[in-house]
Amino acid sequence: GKKIEVDLSSGAKRIEPFPEEWVRMYLAGRGINSFILHRDIGKEVDPLSPSNVIVFSGGLLTGTEAPASSRLHVSSRSPLTGGLGSSNVGGGFGAQLAAAGFQTLILRGKAERPSYLFIHDGRCDVLNAEFLWGKDTWETQSMLKSHLEDESLEMMAIGPAGEGLVR
């Protein structure tokens, strides 16, 4: 697979082959996420600042037919503790990320306005999400599926708590 890095501050996107040595050294999922966080952010970084990063990585089997292989690891510097914030989630997003050809998604910076990423056809577009602002995660999913005319979309959304920077 590939890794995709998106800088929300500048809108820059970089898609590169996933480094094979990373798989050998850190496996995938949480190991890769922890490596990227350790490499890219220092202890002084405020977790709610644009200097923090959020990393989404599937496991080695994510997107395959292996049992329980739809898992996705999401990691960042925790705004609650300042340490490693790590979550392991199910659902279809991880498998769809893998199906799109991506092992890891790295988000940096801060967008000027509410935005969403649309990953499709080997690309990633940063699009205006102002019409979704203030909606809960259920409403966001429903509205976005309708807006993009695709009921099969898989997504992750922050909702009002994320919008309000609740720790």
mmCIF file of C-alpha atoms in Angstrom:
data_model
loop_
_atom_site.group_PDB
_atom_site.id
_atom_site.type_symbol
_atom_site.label_atom_id
_atom_site.label_comp_id
_atom_site.label_asym_id
_atom_site.label_seq_id
_atom_site.Cartn_x
_atom_site.Cartn_y
_atom_site.Cartn_z
ATOM 1 C CA GLY A 1 0.000 0.000 0.000
ATOM 2 C CA LYS A 2 0.844 3.663 0.179
ATOM 3 C CA LYS A 3 0.884 6.365 2.789
ATOM 4 C CA ILE A 4 -0.831 9.657 2.316
ATOM 5 C CA GLU A 5 0.108 12.803 4.203
ATOM 6 C CA VAL A 6 -2.254 15.761 4.192
ATOM 7 C CA ASP A 7 -1.294 19.184 5.530
ATOM 8 C CA LEU A 8 -4.621 20.834 6.247
ATOM 9 C CA SER A 9 -2.958 24.250 6.758
ATOM 10 C CA SER A 10 -1.568 24.425 3.239
ATOM 11 C CA GLY A 11 -3.751 21.886 1.449
ATOM 12 C CA ALA A 12 -0.630 19.999 0.346
ATOM 13 C CA LYS A 13 -0.987 16.260 -0.152
ATOM 14 C CA ARG A 14 1.782 13.737 -0.591
ATOM 15 C CA ILE A 15 1.178 10.136 -1.631
ATOM 16 C CA GLU A 16 4.161 7.789 -1.435
ATOM 17 C CA PRO A 17 4.801 4.044 -1.336
ATOM 18 C CA PHE A 18 4.607 2.693 2.192
ATOM 19 C CA PRO A 19 8.194 2.059 3.319
ATOM 20 C CA GLU A 20 8.783 -1.684 3.532
ATOM 21 C CA GLU A 21 11.319 -1.206 6.335
ATOM 22 C CA TRP A 22 8.548 0.323 8.472
ATOM 23 C CA VAL A 23 6.545 -2.895 8.187
ATOM 24 C CA ARG A 24 9.565 -4.943 9.213
ATOM 25 C CA MET A 25 10.428 -2.678 12.153
ATOM 26 C CA TYR A 26 6.980 -1.685 13.466
ATOM 27 C CA LEU A 27 4.560 -4.130 11.791
ATOM 28 C CA ALA A 28 1.535 -1.915 11.164
ATOM 29 C CA GLY A 29 -1.323 -0.194 12.954
ATOM 30 C CA ARG A 30 -0.375 1.074 16.395
ATOM 31 C CA GLY A 31 3.342 0.366 15.902
ATOM 32 C CA ILE A 32 3.540 2.585 12.811
ATOM 33 C CA ASN A 33 1.406 5.263 14.459
ATOM 34 C CA SER A 34 3.612 5.351 17.552
ATOM 35 C CA PHE A 35 6.741 5.599 15.402
ATOM 36 C CA ILE A 36 5.317 8.508 13.377
ATOM 37 C CA LEU A 37 4.192 10.390 16.489
ATOM 38 C CA HIS A 38 7.569 9.871 18.181
ATOM 39 C CA ARG A 39 9.402 10.992 15.032
ATOM 40 C CA ASP A 40 7.210 14.005 14.200
ATOM 41 C CA ILE A 41 6.142 15.703 17.427
ATOM 42 C CA GLY A 42 8.029 16.755 20.523
ATOM 43 C CA LYS A 43 7.041 16.807 24.169
ATOM 44 C CA GLU A 44 6.399 20.559 23.971
ATOM 45 C CA VAL A 45 3.626 20.210 21.355
ATOM 46 C CA ASP A 46 0.191 21.228 22.630
ATOM 47 C CA PRO A 47 -2.131 18.336 21.714
ATOM 48 C CA LEU A 48 -4.802 20.761 20.433
ATOM 49 C CA SER A 49 -2.384 22.785 18.313
ATOM 50 C CA PRO A 50 -1.856 22.441 14.560
ATOM 51 C CA SER A 51 1.608 21.023 15.364
ATOM 52 C CA ASN A 52 0.060 17.769 16.566
ATOM 53 C CA VAL A 53 -0.643 15.019 14.041
ATOM 54 C CA ILE A 54 -3.376 12.403 13.748
ATOM 55 C CA VAL A 55 -2.402 9.064 12.229
ATOM 56 C CA PHE A 56 -4.772 6.389 10.894
ATOM 57 C CA SER A 57 -3.205 2.986 10.097
ATOM 58 C CA GLY A 58 -4.669 -0.381 9.287
ATOM 59 C CA GLY A 59 -3.169 -3.558 10.610
ATOM 60 C CA LEU A 60 -1.291 -5.990 8.390
ATOM 61 C CA LEU A 61 -4.498 -7.874 7.611
ATOM 62 C CA THR A 62 -6.869 -4.892 7.389
ATOM 63 C CA GLY A 63 -8.970 -5.184 4.266
ATOM 64 C CA THR A 64 -8.389 -8.915 3.825
ATOM 65 C CA GLU A 65 -10.879 -11.698 4.451
ATOM 66 C CA ALA A 66 -9.110 -12.745 7.663
ATOM 67 C CA PRO A 67 -11.370 -12.765 10.741
ATOM 68 C CA ALA A 68 -11.479 -9.473 12.687
ATOM 69 C CA SER A 69 -9.341 -7.790 10.013
ATOM 70 C CA SER A 70 -11.346 -4.581 9.675
ATOM 71 C CA ARG A 71 -9.489 -2.908 12.532
ATOM 72 C CA LEU A 72 -7.977 0.554 12.260
ATOM 73 C CA HIS A 73 -5.650 2.293 14.707
ATOM 74 C CA VAL A 74 -6.063 6.038 15.255
ATOM 75 C CA SER A 75 -3.336 7.805 17.236
ATOM 76 C CA SER A 76 -2.377 11.309 18.258
ATOM 77 C CA ARG A 77 -0.956 13.134 21.221
ATOM 78 C CA SER A 78 -3.784 12.989 23.760
ATOM 79 C CA PRO A 79 -5.362 16.322 24.694
ATOM 80 C CA LEU A 80 -6.459 14.760 27.983
ATOM 81 C CA THR A 81 -3.145 13.302 29.193
ATOM 82 C CA GLY A 82 -0.487 14.717 26.854
ATOM 83 C CA GLY A 83 0.694 11.141 26.262
ATOM 84 C CA LEU A 84 -0.107 8.694 23.502
ATOM 85 C CA GLY A 85 -3.760 8.816 22.551
ATOM 86 C CA SER A 86 -4.540 5.582 20.749
ATOM 87 C CA SER A 87 -7.794 4.026 19.679
ATOM 88 C CA ASN A 88 -8.559 0.816 17.866
ATOM 89 C CA VAL A 89 -11.798 0.971 15.910
ATOM 90 C CA GLY A 90 -13.830 -1.428 13.812
ATOM 91 C CA GLY A 91 -16.308 -0.767 11.056
ATOM 92 C CA GLY A 92 -15.595 -0.400 7.381
ATOM 93 C CA PHE A 93 -13.343 2.660 7.253
ATOM 94 C CA GLY A 94 -10.076 0.744 7.684
ATOM 95 C CA ALA A 95 -11.000 -1.814 5.033
ATOM 96 C CA GLN A 96 -12.053 0.930 2.622
ATOM 97 C CA LEU A 97 -8.825 2.832 3.246
ATOM 98 C CA ALA A 98 -6.922 -0.347 2.370
ATOM 99 C CA ALA A 99 -9.137 -0.930 -0.696
ATOM 100 C CA ALA A 100 -8.247 2.604 -1.849
ATOM 101 C CA GLY A 101 -4.588 1.522 -1.663
ATOM 102 C CA PHE A 102 -3.567 3.219 1.575
ATOM 103 C CA GLN A 103 -1.932 1.683 4.645
ATOM 104 C CA THR A 104 -1.589 4.952 6.558
ATOM 105 C CA LEU A 105 -3.179 8.412 6.539
ATOM 106 C CA ILE A 106 -1.313 11.225 8.326
ATOM 107 C CA LEU A 107 -3.103 14.510 9.017
ATOM 108 C CA ARG A 108 -1.158 17.642 9.893
ATOM 109 C CA GLY A 109 -1.994 21.292 10.480
ATOM 110 C CA LYS A 110 -5.349 23.018 10.700
ATOM 111 C CA ALA A 111 -7.738 23.882 7.893
ATOM 112 C CA GLU A 112 -8.977 27.467 7.579
ATOM 113 C CA ARG A 113 -12.584 26.268 7.513
ATOM 114 C CA PRO A 114 -14.453 23.076 8.397
ATOM 115 C CA SER A 115 -13.261 20.450 5.916
ATOM 116 C CA TYR A 116 -13.530 16.790 5.098
ATOM 117 C CA LEU A 117 -11.256 14.432 3.216
ATOM 118 C CA PHE A 118 -12.696 12.471 0.329
ATOM 119 C CA ILE A 119 -10.439 9.531 -0.474
ATOM 120 C CA HIS A 120 -11.282 7.890 -3.775
ATOM 121 C CA ASP A 121 -9.680 6.521 -6.927
ATOM 122 C CA GLY A 122 -6.199 6.677 -5.356
ATOM 123 C CA ARG A 123 -6.635 10.392 -4.552
ATOM 124 C CA CYS A 124 -7.500 12.520 -1.568
ATOM 125 C CA ASP A 125 -9.434 15.764 -1.877
ATOM 126 C CA VAL A 126 -9.886 18.314 0.930
ATOM 127 C CA LEU A 127 -13.429 19.658 0.587
ATOM 128 C CA ASN A 128 -15.619 22.238 2.299
ATOM 129 C CA ALA A 129 -17.601 20.805 5.241
ATOM 130 C CA GLU A 130 -19.222 24.001 6.511
ATOM 131 C CA PHE A 131 -22.656 22.519 5.730
ATOM 132 C CA LEU A 132 -21.875 19.699 8.196
ATOM 133 C CA TRP A 133 -20.702 21.932 11.070
ATOM 134 C CA GLY A 134 -22.739 21.465 14.250
ATOM 135 C CA LYS A 135 -24.206 18.123 13.180
ATOM 136 C CA ASP A 136 -23.775 14.986 15.243
ATOM 137 C CA THR A 137 -21.918 12.035 13.735
ATOM 138 C CA TRP A 138 -25.104 10.278 12.593
ATOM 139 C CA GLU A 139 -26.384 13.395 10.816
ATOM 140 C CA THR A 140 -22.958 14.012 9.303
ATOM 141 C CA GLN A 141 -22.809 10.519 7.822
ATOM 142 C CA SER A 142 -26.327 10.728 6.434
ATOM 143 C CA MET A 143 -25.841 14.186 4.946
ATOM 144 C CA LEU A 144 -22.470 13.339 3.405
ATOM 145 C CA LYS A 145 -23.759 10.118 1.823
ATOM 146 C CA SER A 146 -26.619 12.103 0.347
ATOM 147 C CA HIS A 147 -24.371 14.967 -0.770
ATOM 148 C CA LEU A 148 -21.950 12.593 -2.523
ATOM 149 C CA GLU A 149 -24.785 10.361 -3.740
ATOM 150 C CA ASP A 150 -23.188 7.196 -2.402
ATOM 151 C CA GLU A 151 -24.812 5.213 0.413
ATOM 152 C CA SER A 152 -21.872 2.781 0.543
ATOM 153 C CA LEU A 153 -19.361 5.359 1.833
ATOM 154 C CA GLU A 154 -17.456 4.595 5.019
ATOM 155 C CA MET A 155 -16.396 7.525 7.168
ATOM 156 C CA MET A 156 -15.178 8.813 10.476
ATOM 157 C CA ALA A 157 -16.580 12.061 11.879
ATOM 158 C CA ILE A 158 -15.837 14.163 14.941
ATOM 159 C CA GLY A 159 -19.220 15.723 15.769
ATOM 160 C CA PRO A 160 -19.818 18.665 18.133
ATOM 161 C CA ALA A 161 -17.390 17.409 20.812
ATOM 162 C CA GLY A 162 -14.513 17.422 18.334
ATOM 163 C CA GLU A 163 -15.602 20.753 16.911
ATOM 164 C CA GLY A 164 -15.591 22.203 20.414
ATOM 165 C CA LEU A 165 -12.142 20.739 21.192
ATOM 166 C CA VAL A 166 -13.477 18.735 24.131
ATOM 167 C CA ARG A 167 -10.501 17.009 25.704
#
